[in-house]
């Protein structure tokens, strides 16, 4: 049961509500997994950029080397997944990807729950400000209209204003906390049922894992920069500063709870932030059931490890690294050298998975693209040098047109309610959760630019990280909208209920559409193709292939299913850098 | 609250003006566009050189075969022009010794055979600008290739053909799956709505 703090501007999620939030996110994730299982193909597919699936599956089964950049983390996880005793190997990998994608949707829900716990208040002095008198800078800082208010020193408002704060905002914050579990679950489902995301959740590809790791990096970054508070003020302590102290992650009185001494606030030579008052701190004391903040030492290392693992899966996860840096800058916090060192060590630990490539190449596995056992070939392979020329650096006009097309795809691919909510959420988040906006905004922007400039047929896949930011912004928008609705609308309960039903309806419609568009449960085209082609060839034939989809499907049939190993398959486009 | 109507209005405008009809439709359009884009963007000389470079070393064990799958490879602009606006040109170069066997998807061959118009498949010799007939047989089309530097004009695969082949795989046209898709939509909608009402009853204060 939530403790009431008379006189303090606080409304914390109760233990039951936090548990409910986690359960709701888990339920949404399970539902997403069920949808994926219903629609996934039994094996390889050529749909939705699945041309590389045969190569990835062959490498996973043999613990070998797939095409650049090697994808060692996916290969290792895939190798474990293919040990499972059901279906064909590619089908097991599809299940693995579905589990990963459902988990990523759950992390999206966790990000929303975290944002709810750390969101700074909105126009908290709206009533008092309109009652007369010019608003001071501190008031503007409190009400969130000053730039990133909670990063600035703010003074305690006069007692009458504090009373108004309590009266005017407790209901709004209660409503937001009340709605947060449902919003987190709906956000998770919205990501899970977005077309492009769904398409990557049911095929053997690396992009679902990339999404999961980017989200983990974002979640850890936010938890490191803005940990939820854990210390409640003493019973009966109605001092506003006691409500805000410790809730800011850096600590209202020196070090933050959880030993977050690794970060200091920019502009504070002594490493201590000025005392953060209720409202100004922008966070509210949590119940003891709230998640514990990460410690400074462990958090930096864990964040680095997640980033390193992400890079060991796909190089475009470097956009998440840029997002982390942007979030740090936006937070106004200055990590210590030791924190950077721990962060770097974590990244190095994750990157060490790349050692799998030369180690396995030396053992000549059946799938051994590029044979990266020498330093030169290893570097060429992991940097994807052969693909570098595919990026159109100088075609500004073409890139712009592609960017517009990709934005159109994003808008049309996610449930319709997300668009206004994301716009509102991004605008509110810039004032109230700037590190989150910095992280996910950077991730979105860089993903969009890369996808627009990369001249390959399935370039839209690289937009997937932008979906993550889009849905997080949408969830953030719903949180803020609920709060604002209670504050400003007379019949707020009716309005919020109508909004919830609308969101549920639009989500259902989007799910129905995505289900039909991505139902591959009967797709066996690559297997049929490979069987048909290989069966008719004379003994010892050389088969020239001209595209990745046919090449990899045929090789998968040979390596994994053992069909016609006497046939030599040659793709002229890859022959020069592939050693078999 | 002032921002909400603004955001909704802006969103409606954006959706009305910008949003494409759907991902599958966009992908189908994209495939057709890719055909034209590849014709314009590449030229085919690089592909020809690659094939020539590989053949002597790799085809010694047996005859050479070219598996095209559902794919296209780049072609010269003049051949593309010969194919017309709706034609798709598939290069099969160089022709190996003996008959050239072009292996394509069974569904493509079936469709070609069903149309009963093998004359629409032809080898196109760039040097002589002469077309040669081909003989579809099952999943393979055997052509009397005249030599190195030939191209197959598969005008049977018109601009809508390839997307149709690719789209035949998902089960979105299976009537039996439509109720399941609707049920999934209802499940998501019910979950979202019930979470809202349930948590208000169970943990609301």
XYZ file of C-alpha atoms in Angstrom:
785
model
C 0.000 0.000 0.000
C 1.395 3.315 -0.961
C 2.287 5.608 1.851
C 0.721 8.983 1.715
C 2.999 11.887 2.338
C 0.907 14.850 3.276
C 2.476 18.026 2.186
C 4.882 16.433 -0.189
C 4.374 16.394 -3.888
C 4.642 12.748 -4.378
C 2.804 9.841 -5.720
C 4.871 6.757 -6.024
C 3.976 3.499 -7.692
C 2.999 1.079 -4.985
C 4.452 -2.396 -4.610
C 1.352 -3.978 -6.079
C 1.371 -1.584 -8.995
C 5.015 -2.241 -9.780
C 4.402 -5.961 -9.635
C 1.375 -5.443 -11.831
C 3.506 -3.526 -14.312
C 6.042 -6.314 -14.567
C 3.295 -8.886 -14.924
C 1.576 -6.835 -17.623
C 4.802 -6.521 -19.588
C 5.446 -10.240 -19.237
C 1.932 -10.995 -20.422
C 2.359 -8.753 -23.447
C 5.642 -10.430 -24.232
C 4.080 -13.884 -24.039
C 1.253 -12.831 -26.326
C 3.794 -11.502 -28.819
C 5.680 -14.789 -28.649
C 2.480 -16.696 -29.351
C 1.784 -14.550 -32.406
C 5.286 -15.125 -33.696
C 5.085 -18.879 -33.234
C 1.793 -18.964 -35.108
C 3.233 -17.137 -38.104
C 6.837 -18.268 -38.333
C 8.021 -20.443 -41.215
C 9.071 -24.004 -40.408
C 12.545 -23.428 -41.811
C 14.308 -21.025 -44.105
C 12.378 -18.325 -45.884
C 13.255 -15.792 -48.539
C 10.764 -13.330 -47.249
C 11.529 -10.086 -45.480
C 15.216 -9.912 -46.198
C 15.671 -13.547 -45.312
C 18.134 -14.157 -48.114
C 20.971 -14.443 -45.613
C 19.075 -16.865 -43.407
C 20.576 -19.895 -45.099
C 24.089 -18.615 -44.499
C 23.401 -17.706 -40.876
C 21.731 -21.038 -40.223
C 24.553 -22.992 -41.825
C 27.073 -21.110 -39.701
C 25.019 -21.597 -36.542
C 24.672 -25.339 -37.028
C 28.385 -25.827 -37.703
C 29.579 -23.048 -35.374
C 31.166 -21.642 -38.486
C 31.720 -18.283 -40.108
C 28.845 -16.519 -41.857
C 29.161 -13.605 -44.240
C 30.731 -10.352 -43.004
C 30.763 -9.055 -40.378
C 30.790 -12.489 -38.844
C 28.000 -12.138 -36.250
C 29.757 -14.225 -33.592
C 27.171 -13.645 -30.860
C 24.287 -14.711 -33.070
C 26.268 -17.697 -34.296
C 27.031 -18.838 -30.764
C 23.461 -18.378 -29.543
C 22.216 -20.058 -32.688
C 24.535 -22.994 -32.163
C 23.030 -23.471 -28.714
C 19.505 -23.129 -30.100
C 20.087 -25.718 -32.789
C 20.865 -28.267 -30.075
C 17.198 -28.188 -29.092
C 15.328 -31.382 -29.951
C 12.538 -30.194 -32.213
C 11.967 -29.164 -35.801
C 14.645 -28.552 -38.338
C 17.653 -26.383 -37.414
C 16.430 -23.280 -39.236
C 13.072 -23.660 -37.503
C 14.802 -23.746 -34.120
C 16.622 -20.568 -35.029
C 13.319 -18.972 -35.957
C 12.014 -19.859 -32.497
C 15.135 -18.365 -30.965
C 14.570 -15.147 -32.870
C 10.946 -15.068 -31.772
C 12.010 -15.419 -28.148
C 14.555 -12.654 -28.594
C 12.041 -10.341 -30.237
C 9.451 -10.991 -27.539
C 12.096 -10.256 -24.913
C 12.965 -7.013 -26.665
C 9.309 -6.030 -26.553
C 9.380 -6.713 -22.823
C 12.415 -4.467 -22.416
C 10.456 -1.741 -24.190
C 7.847 -2.095 -21.464
C 10.549 -1.887 -18.818
C 11.831 1.321 -20.386
C 8.340 2.792 -20.173
C 7.996 1.738 -16.537
C 11.377 3.281 -15.808
C 10.409 6.509 -17.508
C 7.265 6.633 -15.434
C 9.299 6.319 -12.268
C 11.795 8.998 -13.238
C 9.691 11.430 -15.241
C 9.944 14.981 -14.009
C 6.669 16.773 -13.315
C 4.777 18.823 -15.823
C 3.718 22.404 -15.165
C 3.451 21.671 -11.545
C 2.716 25.290 -10.677
C 0.149 25.800 -13.336
C -2.536 26.764 -10.851
C -0.363 29.109 -8.873
C 1.231 30.631 -11.914
C -2.102 31.644 -13.252
C -3.145 33.072 -9.933
C -1.072 36.154 -10.442
C 2.440 37.391 -10.287
C 5.391 36.771 -12.552
C 6.835 33.298 -12.475
C 10.350 33.098 -11.247
C 13.091 31.068 -12.821
C 12.816 28.542 -10.064
C 9.104 28.218 -10.656
C 9.742 27.671 -14.327
C 12.287 25.091 -13.380
C 9.760 23.371 -11.196
C 7.015 23.388 -13.768
C 9.212 21.889 -16.397
C 9.047 24.817 -18.786
C 12.629 25.778 -18.134
C 15.097 23.813 -20.204
C 15.594 20.459 -18.557
C 14.389 21.770 -15.309
C 15.544 19.045 -13.040
C 19.131 19.528 -14.059
C 19.154 22.989 -12.571
C 19.173 24.200 -9.053
C 15.749 25.147 -7.925
C 14.544 26.711 -4.815
C 11.777 25.477 -2.678
C 8.527 27.186 -3.568
C 6.743 29.088 -0.875
C 4.521 27.060 1.345
C 1.226 28.092 -0.270
C 2.558 27.087 -3.661
C 3.728 23.779 -2.290
C 0.234 23.158 -1.030
C -1.126 23.882 -4.468
C 1.409 21.564 -5.939
C 0.146 18.811 -3.758
C -3.474 19.475 -4.525
C -2.984 19.966 -8.221
C -0.681 17.144 -9.049
C -1.233 14.228 -6.771
C -4.240 13.067 -8.758
C -2.404 13.515 -12.043
C 0.605 11.572 -10.852
C -1.601 8.898 -9.351
C -3.384 8.533 -12.661
C -0.104 8.264 -14.519
C 1.193 5.650 -12.117
C -2.091 3.845 -12.399
C -1.939 3.808 -16.171
C 1.767 3.017 -16.458
C 1.489 -0.809 -16.397
C -1.131 -0.822 -19.137
C 0.842 1.712 -21.174
C 4.019 -0.324 -20.778
C 2.249 -3.467 -21.957
C 0.576 -1.694 -24.860
C 3.898 -0.165 -25.892
C 5.510 -3.589 -25.838
C 2.726 -5.012 -27.984
C 2.857 -2.044 -30.326
C 6.499 -2.710 -31.045
C 5.916 -6.440 -31.269
C 3.149 -6.069 -33.855
C 4.805 -3.410 -35.995
C 5.245 -4.823 -39.481
C 8.992 -4.592 -39.916
C 9.626 -5.768 -36.375
C 7.306 -8.740 -36.783
C 8.990 -9.669 -40.035
C 12.371 -9.898 -38.305
C 10.996 -11.748 -35.301
C 10.043 -14.852 -37.256
C 13.016 -15.424 -39.539
C 16.615 -16.401 -38.966
C 18.258 -13.020 -38.919
C 20.349 -10.872 -36.613
C 18.101 -7.838 -36.402
C 15.823 -8.963 -33.575
C 18.899 -9.586 -31.434
C 20.201 -6.186 -32.458
C 16.943 -4.626 -31.314
C 17.081 -6.415 -27.970
C 20.652 -5.362 -27.286
C 20.054 -1.746 -28.350
C 17.066 -1.603 -26.017
C 19.108 -3.099 -23.202
C 21.784 -0.484 -23.775
C 19.148 2.222 -23.672
C 17.501 0.854 -20.546
C 20.832 0.509 -18.741
C 21.886 3.967 -19.851
C 18.730 5.478 -18.428
C 19.010 3.494 -15.222
C 22.579 4.650 -14.834
C 21.806 8.288 -15.515
C 18.446 8.441 -13.804
C 18.116 5.647 -11.301
C 14.764 5.415 -9.578
C 14.879 6.356 -5.966
C 14.655 3.810 -3.235
C 14.739 5.738 -0.039
C 11.493 6.971 1.297
C 11.432 9.919 3.598
C 10.813 9.098 7.161
C 7.252 8.523 8.138
C 5.625 11.836 8.669
C 8.463 13.752 7.146
C 6.662 16.231 4.996
C 9.622 18.304 3.984
C 9.598 18.575 0.249
C 13.355 18.220 0.051
C 13.149 14.925 1.820
C 10.835 13.736 -0.862
C 13.190 14.638 -3.643
C 16.434 13.723 -2.016
C 18.005 10.629 -3.323
C 15.580 10.381 -6.122
C 17.726 12.045 -8.654
C 20.238 9.348 -9.084
C 23.081 11.645 -8.157
C 21.726 12.141 -4.746
C 20.303 15.216 -3.249
C 22.954 15.174 -0.619
C 26.090 14.065 -2.271
C 26.438 10.595 -3.555
C 23.444 8.986 -5.078
C 21.830 5.959 -3.610
C 23.361 2.818 -4.827
C 26.887 4.134 -4.774
C 26.617 6.201 -7.898
C 29.696 8.140 -7.049
C 31.176 7.508 -10.454
C 29.244 10.359 -11.961
C 29.408 13.997 -11.098
C 27.303 16.863 -12.164
C 28.794 19.191 -14.691
C 29.577 22.510 -13.180
C 29.824 21.233 -9.619
C 33.490 20.987 -8.749
C 32.856 19.136 -5.562
C 30.985 16.488 -7.388
C 27.760 17.170 -5.572
C 24.635 18.448 -7.075
C 22.772 21.181 -5.342
C 19.980 19.959 -3.132
C 17.065 18.954 -5.266
C 13.719 19.858 -3.956
C 10.435 18.205 -4.458
C 9.328 18.719 -7.962
C 12.566 20.303 -8.955
C 14.263 16.986 -8.697
C 11.653 15.730 -11.002
C 11.393 12.403 -9.317
C 9.374 11.050 -6.553
C 10.231 8.710 -3.778
C 9.476 5.162 -4.584
C 8.255 2.497 -2.335
C 10.761 -0.027 -1.174
C 9.445 -2.388 -3.797
C 10.825 -0.261 -6.567
C 13.722 -1.617 -8.539
C 17.033 -0.885 -6.974
C 19.223 1.574 -8.795
C 22.356 0.233 -10.342
C 25.554 0.950 -8.570
C 27.998 3.189 -10.344
C 30.678 0.543 -10.654
C 28.464 -2.257 -11.788
C 26.286 -0.096 -13.979
C 29.100 1.284 -16.110
C 30.581 -2.170 -16.546
C 27.201 -3.720 -17.307
C 26.353 -0.982 -19.767
C 29.681 -1.466 -21.517
C 29.156 -5.215 -21.640
C 25.728 -4.790 -23.222
C 27.201 -2.417 -25.766
C 30.050 -4.790 -26.507
C 27.672 -7.691 -26.983
C 25.577 -5.545 -29.290
C 28.637 -4.762 -31.373
C 29.487 -8.461 -31.399
C 26.140 -9.021 -33.039
C 25.804 -6.165 -35.505
C 28.020 -3.188 -36.193
C 25.101 -0.788 -36.551
C 24.588 -1.084 -32.809
C 27.269 1.574 -32.638
C 24.293 3.896 -33.014
C 23.300 2.852 -29.508
C 26.761 3.819 -28.312
C 26.252 7.227 -29.853
C 22.896 7.344 -28.103
C 24.538 6.660 -24.776
C 27.001 9.488 -25.317
C 24.169 11.815 -26.299
C 22.226 10.833 -23.185
C 25.227 11.510 -20.977
C 25.652 14.931 -22.546
C 21.967 15.683 -22.204
C 21.914 14.661 -18.574
C 24.581 17.176 -17.659
C 26.453 14.511 -15.779
C 30.148 14.008 -16.149
C 31.312 10.428 -15.765
C 34.590 9.955 -14.010
C 37.606 8.504 -15.733
C 37.131 5.334 -13.737
C 33.579 5.022 -15.002
C 34.744 5.415 -18.573
C 37.400 2.802 -17.951
C 34.855 0.340 -16.613
C 32.595 1.118 -19.536
C 35.453 0.461 -21.947
C 36.324 -2.794 -20.221
C 32.734 -3.914 -20.604
C 32.785 -3.153 -24.302
C 36.059 -5.011 -24.732
C 34.595 -8.023 -22.942
C 31.647 -8.064 -25.318
C 33.813 -7.599 -28.363
C 35.908 -10.577 -27.328
C 33.244 -12.751 -28.941
C 34.859 -11.876 -32.258
C 37.752 -14.132 -31.277
C 35.398 -16.956 -32.122
C 35.946 -16.233 -35.810
C 39.674 -16.965 -36.145
C 39.487 -19.735 -33.584
C 36.809 -21.585 -35.506
C 38.221 -20.714 -38.907
C 41.419 -22.477 -37.892
C 39.342 -25.642 -37.483
C 37.918 -25.341 -41.036
C 34.197 -25.643 -40.328
C 31.871 -26.462 -43.202
C 30.697 -22.858 -43.298
C 33.816 -20.723 -43.380
C 33.258 -17.488 -45.230
C 36.471 -15.595 -45.844
C 38.509 -17.992 -43.687
C 39.385 -15.196 -41.223
C 42.263 -16.955 -39.523
C 44.864 -14.354 -40.507
C 44.823 -10.805 -39.112
C 44.297 -9.286 -42.535
C 41.368 -11.484 -43.466
C 39.933 -11.157 -39.968
C 39.928 -7.362 -40.171
C 38.464 -7.404 -43.661
C 35.729 -9.729 -42.479
C 34.683 -8.026 -39.246
C 34.733 -4.551 -40.733
C 32.608 -5.602 -43.680
C 34.933 -3.827 -46.040
C 33.343 -5.271 -49.155
C 30.060 -3.592 -48.272
C 31.537 -0.156 -47.702
C 31.091 0.867 -51.302
C 27.368 0.301 -51.061
C 26.832 3.393 -48.949
C 25.954 6.414 -51.060
C 27.799 9.127 -49.214
C 27.498 11.736 -51.915
C 23.985 11.161 -53.233
C 22.318 13.663 -50.954
C 19.172 13.991 -53.009
C 18.719 10.258 -53.324
C 19.336 9.769 -49.632
C 16.756 12.388 -48.806
C 14.153 10.696 -50.969
C 14.945 7.376 -49.360
C 14.673 8.941 -45.924
C 11.219 10.273 -46.708
C 10.152 6.856 -47.978
C 11.471 5.213 -44.836
C 9.670 7.661 -42.566
C 6.495 6.906 -44.474
C 7.123 3.233 -43.914
C 7.582 3.817 -40.186
C 4.394 5.841 -39.863
C 2.344 3.335 -41.783
C 3.879 0.274 -40.194
C 3.119 0.915 -36.529
C -0.333 1.169 -34.972
C -1.869 4.508 -35.853
C -2.201 5.759 -32.279
C 1.564 5.799 -31.978
C 2.047 8.742 -34.313
C 0.394 11.530 -32.315
C 1.540 9.931 -29.089
C 5.148 9.818 -30.279
C 5.080 13.452 -31.333
C 3.649 14.478 -27.988
C 5.972 12.154 -26.116
C 9.094 13.446 -27.851
C 8.096 17.041 -27.155
C 7.312 16.353 -23.505
C 10.316 14.126 -23.105
C 12.640 16.855 -24.289
C 11.590 18.826 -21.241
C 11.018 16.058 -18.773
C 13.172 13.078 -19.724
C 15.886 14.539 -21.855
C 18.428 11.697 -21.567
C 15.816 9.276 -22.837
C 14.959 11.525 -25.750
C 18.643 12.029 -26.464
C 19.334 8.295 -26.505
C 16.383 7.148 -28.546
C 16.378 10.231 -30.755
C 19.994 9.636 -31.661
C 19.265 5.980 -32.303
C 16.363 6.903 -34.563
C 18.235 9.561 -36.485
C 21.365 7.532 -37.149
C 19.342 4.473 -38.133
C 17.313 6.547 -40.540
C 20.387 8.103 -42.116
C 22.115 4.769 -42.474
C 19.090 3.023 -43.947
C 18.564 5.892 -46.370
C 22.130 5.850 -47.612
C 22.781 2.118 -47.746
C 22.107 0.949 -51.278
C 20.991 -2.622 -50.815
C 17.651 -4.150 -51.606
C 16.655 -4.806 -48.009
C 17.910 -1.510 -46.634
C 14.624 -0.878 -44.810
C 15.670 -3.454 -42.226
C 18.260 -1.033 -40.930
C 15.432 1.250 -39.906
C 14.420 -1.198 -37.199
C 16.208 0.628 -34.326
C 14.167 3.689 -35.228
C 11.053 1.671 -34.441
C 12.343 1.219 -30.912
C 12.648 4.940 -30.335
C 9.338 5.615 -32.014
C 7.468 3.240 -29.721
C 9.257 4.486 -26.608
C 8.287 8.031 -27.533
C 4.720 6.878 -28.083
C 4.591 5.241 -24.666
C 6.091 8.327 -23.114
C 3.452 10.397 -24.877
C 0.684 8.272 -23.388
C 2.138 8.665 -19.899
C 2.257 12.426 -20.265
C -1.167 12.568 -21.884
C -2.801 10.717 -18.997
C -1.181 13.030 -16.510
C -2.145 16.108 -18.448
C -5.666 14.877 -18.996
C -6.299 14.497 -15.266
C -4.832 17.908 -14.669
C -6.737 19.754 -17.362
C -9.886 17.899 -18.367
C -13.024 17.953 -16.281
C -14.235 14.460 -17.025
C -10.776 13.027 -17.180
C -11.673 9.460 -16.235
C -14.088 9.209 -19.125
C -11.581 10.780 -21.504
C -8.793 8.461 -20.439
C -11.022 5.418 -20.693
C -12.081 6.443 -24.180
C -8.443 6.960 -25.097
C -7.481 3.565 -23.693
C -10.199 1.870 -25.700
C -9.120 3.703 -28.845
C -5.538 2.649 -28.378
C -6.607 -0.939 -27.759
C -8.801 -0.933 -30.850
C -6.118 0.537 -33.107
C -3.595 -1.911 -31.672
C -5.914 -4.782 -32.435
C -6.426 -3.639 -35.996
C -2.691 -3.280 -36.514
C -2.164 -6.774 -35.135
C -4.740 -8.221 -37.475
C -3.063 -6.601 -40.454
C 0.444 -7.613 -39.437
C -0.651 -11.174 -38.813
C -1.977 -11.508 -42.336
C 1.015 -9.820 -43.885
C 3.575 -11.894 -42.041
C 1.984 -15.295 -41.861
C 4.705 -17.585 -43.197
C 3.659 -20.753 -41.416
C 3.471 -22.716 -44.676
C 6.408 -21.219 -46.500
C 8.887 -23.873 -47.567
C 9.973 -22.204 -50.796
C 13.761 -22.288 -50.237
C 13.700 -25.963 -49.283
C 11.565 -26.869 -52.290
C 13.828 -24.853 -54.533
C 16.996 -26.455 -53.200
C 15.619 -29.976 -53.391
C 14.412 -29.474 -56.913
C 17.609 -27.926 -58.232
C 20.055 -30.282 -56.557
C 18.136 -33.434 -57.376
C 18.322 -32.828 -61.114
C 22.010 -32.052 -61.390
C 24.425 -34.658 -62.731
C 27.135 -35.975 -60.395
C 30.007 -33.614 -59.761
C 28.321 -30.657 -61.390
C 29.309 -27.097 -60.760
C 26.324 -24.900 -60.028
C 26.646 -21.190 -60.603
C 24.378 -19.047 -58.527
C 23.842 -15.361 -58.870
C 21.999 -14.241 -55.770
C 22.405 -14.713 -52.058
C 18.970 -16.226 -51.522
C 19.469 -19.125 -53.919
C 23.139 -19.546 -52.996
C 22.532 -19.770 -49.261
C 19.463 -21.976 -49.592
C 21.435 -24.449 -51.685
C 24.398 -24.407 -49.318
C 22.112 -24.901 -46.329
C 20.653 -27.948 -48.043
C 24.140 -29.312 -48.546
C 25.722 -28.458 -45.201
C 22.824 -28.920 -42.814
C 20.581 -31.428 -44.583
C 23.365 -33.318 -46.318
C 21.834 -33.175 -49.792
C 24.139 -33.547 -52.780
C 27.510 -32.693 -51.247
C 29.133 -33.638 -54.570
C 27.840 -30.484 -56.242
C 30.084 -27.425 -56.166
C 28.121 -24.226 -55.647
C 29.801 -21.069 -56.848
C 28.486 -17.561 -56.559
C 30.762 -15.439 -58.749
C 29.951 -12.342 -56.747
C 31.397 -13.795 -53.582
C 34.038 -16.101 -55.017
C 36.830 -13.650 -54.659
C 36.540 -13.334 -50.891
C 35.161 -16.685 -49.936
C 37.352 -19.675 -49.297
C 35.753 -23.062 -49.134
C -3.209 19.437 -22.911
C -2.884 22.195 -25.427
C -0.351 20.139 -27.297
C -2.570 17.092 -27.694
C -5.007 18.511 -30.257
C -2.056 19.966 -32.079
C -0.315 16.629 -32.167
C -3.435 14.779 -33.255
C -4.162 17.263 -36.034
C -0.616 17.122 -37.277
C -0.677 13.356 -37.136
C -3.844 13.129 -39.168
C -2.360 15.360 -41.841
C 0.838 13.374 -41.899
C -0.988 10.081 -42.090
C -3.296 11.252 -44.809
C -0.514 12.658 -46.913
C 2.391 10.394 -46.277
C 1.411 6.974 -45.082
C 1.739 4.189 -47.637
C -1.006 1.586 -47.889
C 0.958 -1.106 -46.178
C 4.253 -2.836 -45.861
C 3.536 -5.659 -48.272
C 2.270 -3.309 -50.927
C 5.322 -1.148 -50.406
C 7.590 -4.130 -50.738
C 5.894 -5.263 -53.912
C 6.217 -1.848 -55.379
C 9.790 -1.788 -54.233
C 10.559 -5.014 -56.009
C 9.210 -3.695 -59.260
C 11.146 -0.511 -58.748
C 14.262 -2.470 -57.998
C 14.031 -4.097 -61.396
C 14.101 -0.769 -63.110
C 16.618 0.661 -60.689
C 19.050 -2.143 -61.248
C 18.776 -1.829 -64.972
C 19.580 1.825 -64.780
C 22.182 1.672 -62.090
C 24.536 -1.061 -63.058
C 25.223 -2.175 -66.580
C 26.304 -5.765 -66.756
C 29.940 -5.836 -67.660
C 31.125 -6.546 -64.147
C 28.889 -9.550 -63.866
C 30.107 -10.948 -67.141
C 33.716 -10.566 -66.173
C 33.132 -12.253 -62.855
C 31.506 -15.228 -64.441
C 34.245 -15.617 -66.982
C 36.862 -15.429 -64.309
C 35.278 -18.144 -62.255
C 34.258 -20.609 -64.901
C 37.613 -22.027 -65.988
C 38.587 -22.901 -62.460
C 35.318 -24.223 -61.151
C 33.572 -25.882 -64.023
C 36.229 -28.432 -64.755
C 34.440 -31.142 -62.816
C 31.291 -30.975 -64.848
C 28.935 -28.896 -66.855
C 28.158 -25.370 -65.779
C 24.758 -24.482 -64.502
C 23.229 -21.227 -63.547
C 20.624 -21.118 -60.804
C 18.794 -17.881 -60.887
C 16.197 -18.577 -58.255
C 13.793 -15.723 -58.138
C 16.533 -13.317 -58.870
C 17.805 -10.882 -61.377
C 21.313 -9.817 -62.092
C 22.416 -6.524 -63.603
C 22.160 -6.090 -67.334
C 23.342 -3.564 -69.897
C 21.106 -0.671 -70.644
C 20.679 -1.540 -74.310
C 19.361 -4.960 -73.458
C 17.031 -3.419 -70.929
C 15.739 -1.124 -73.607
C 15.105 -4.095 -75.827
C 13.007 -5.646 -73.102
C 10.654 -2.713 -73.032
C 8.967 -1.155 -70.074
C 7.448 -4.296 -68.670
C 10.020 -6.877 -69.623
C 12.562 -8.362 -67.302
C 15.897 -9.349 -68.684
C 17.942 -12.088 -67.128
C 21.514 -12.412 -68.191
C 22.952 -15.882 -68.485
C 26.472 -15.334 -69.465
C 28.650 -16.893 -70.503
C 27.031 -19.884 -72.088
C 28.962 -22.993 -71.099
C 29.834 -25.723 -73.509
C 26.779 -27.573 -74.582
C 23.207 -26.652 -73.753
C 22.678 -23.978 -71.199
C 20.369 -25.056 -68.415
C 18.626 -22.255 -66.657
C 17.107 -23.360 -63.385
C 14.314 -21.270 -61.991
C 11.704 -21.677 -59.316
C 9.226 -24.467 -59.964
C 6.392 -22.046 -59.579
C 7.870 -19.837 -62.248
C 8.309 -22.739 -64.631
C 4.835 -23.955 -63.881
C 3.471 -20.569 -64.635
C 5.425 -20.310 -67.844
C 4.243 -23.724 -68.944
C 0.691 -22.920 -68.013
C 0.766 -19.892 -70.156
C 1.825 -22.152 -72.999
C 3.845 -19.508 -74.645
C 7.448 -20.641 -74.748
C 8.101 -18.264 -77.580
C 8.081 -15.494 -75.017
C 11.264 -16.939 -73.596
C 14.281 -16.280 -75.709
C 18.010 -16.004 -75.684
C 19.105 -12.622 -76.810
C 22.518 -12.369 -78.390
C 23.913 -8.954 -77.745
C 26.439 -9.184 -80.569
C 24.044 -10.137 -83.322
C 20.904 -8.705 -81.761
C 19.290 -12.007 -82.543
C 16.865 -13.942 -80.395
C 16.910 -17.713 -79.970
C 14.078 -19.848 -78.721
C 14.072 -21.738 -75.461
C 12.346 -24.883 -74.295
C 10.811 -24.893 -70.841
C 10.812 -28.304 -69.216
C 9.662 -28.590 -65.673
C 11.725 -26.338 -63.523
C 14.367 -25.881 -66.158
C 14.548 -23.996 -69.375
C 17.067 -25.260 -71.873
C 18.249 -22.872 -74.511
C 20.406 -23.421 -77.545
C 22.840 -20.778 -76.500
C 24.995 -19.423 -79.290
C 27.986 -18.617 -77.152
C 29.467 -16.221 -74.709
C 27.696 -12.975 -74.117
C 24.079 -13.958 -74.424
C 21.112 -12.775 -72.505
C 17.831 -14.348 -71.809
C 14.836 -12.163 -72.325
C 12.211 -13.605 -70.069
C 9.419 -11.291 -70.945
C 7.026 -13.832 -69.492
C 8.203 -12.460 -66.206
C 6.570 -9.117 -66.594
C 6.948 -6.412 -64.024
C 4.267 -7.908 -61.806
C 5.509 -11.438 -62.053
C 8.323 -11.535 -59.565
C 6.481 -9.819 -56.742
C 3.618 -12.220 -57.319
C 5.934 -15.180 -56.964
C 7.392 -13.842 -53.773
C 4.019 -12.994 -52.345
C 2.668 -16.429 -53.021
C 4.571 -17.762 -50.045
C 2.851 -16.090 -47.089
C -0.482 -17.432 -46.096
C -2.256 -14.121 -46.293
C -4.543 -15.478 -48.952
C -5.488 -18.566 -47.047
C -9.019 -18.087 -45.859
C -8.460 -20.427 -42.960
C -5.944 -18.060 -41.433
C -8.135 -14.996 -41.549
C -10.099 -15.907 -38.390
C -6.830 -16.613 -36.611
C -5.523 -13.191 -37.598
C -8.736 -11.579 -36.433
C -8.511 -13.481 -33.170
C -4.976 -12.231 -32.662
C -6.156 -8.665 -33.158
C -8.985 -9.183 -30.703
C -6.582 -10.724 -28.205
C -4.272 -7.739 -28.359
C -7.143 -5.276 -28.095
C -8.682 -7.178 -25.186
C -5.365 -7.419 -23.395
C -4.783 -3.706 -23.690
C -8.276 -2.819 -22.555
C -8.504 -5.402 -19.802
C -5.145 -4.406 -18.360
C -6.475 -0.921 -17.969
C -9.702 -1.877 -16.249
C -8.308 -4.773 -14.263
C -5.508 -2.822 -12.689
C -7.918 -0.076 -11.747
C -10.032 -2.586 -9.890
C -7.224 -4.534 -8.324
C -4.636 -1.969 -7.361
C -6.395 1.305 -7.836
C -6.609 3.569 -4.892
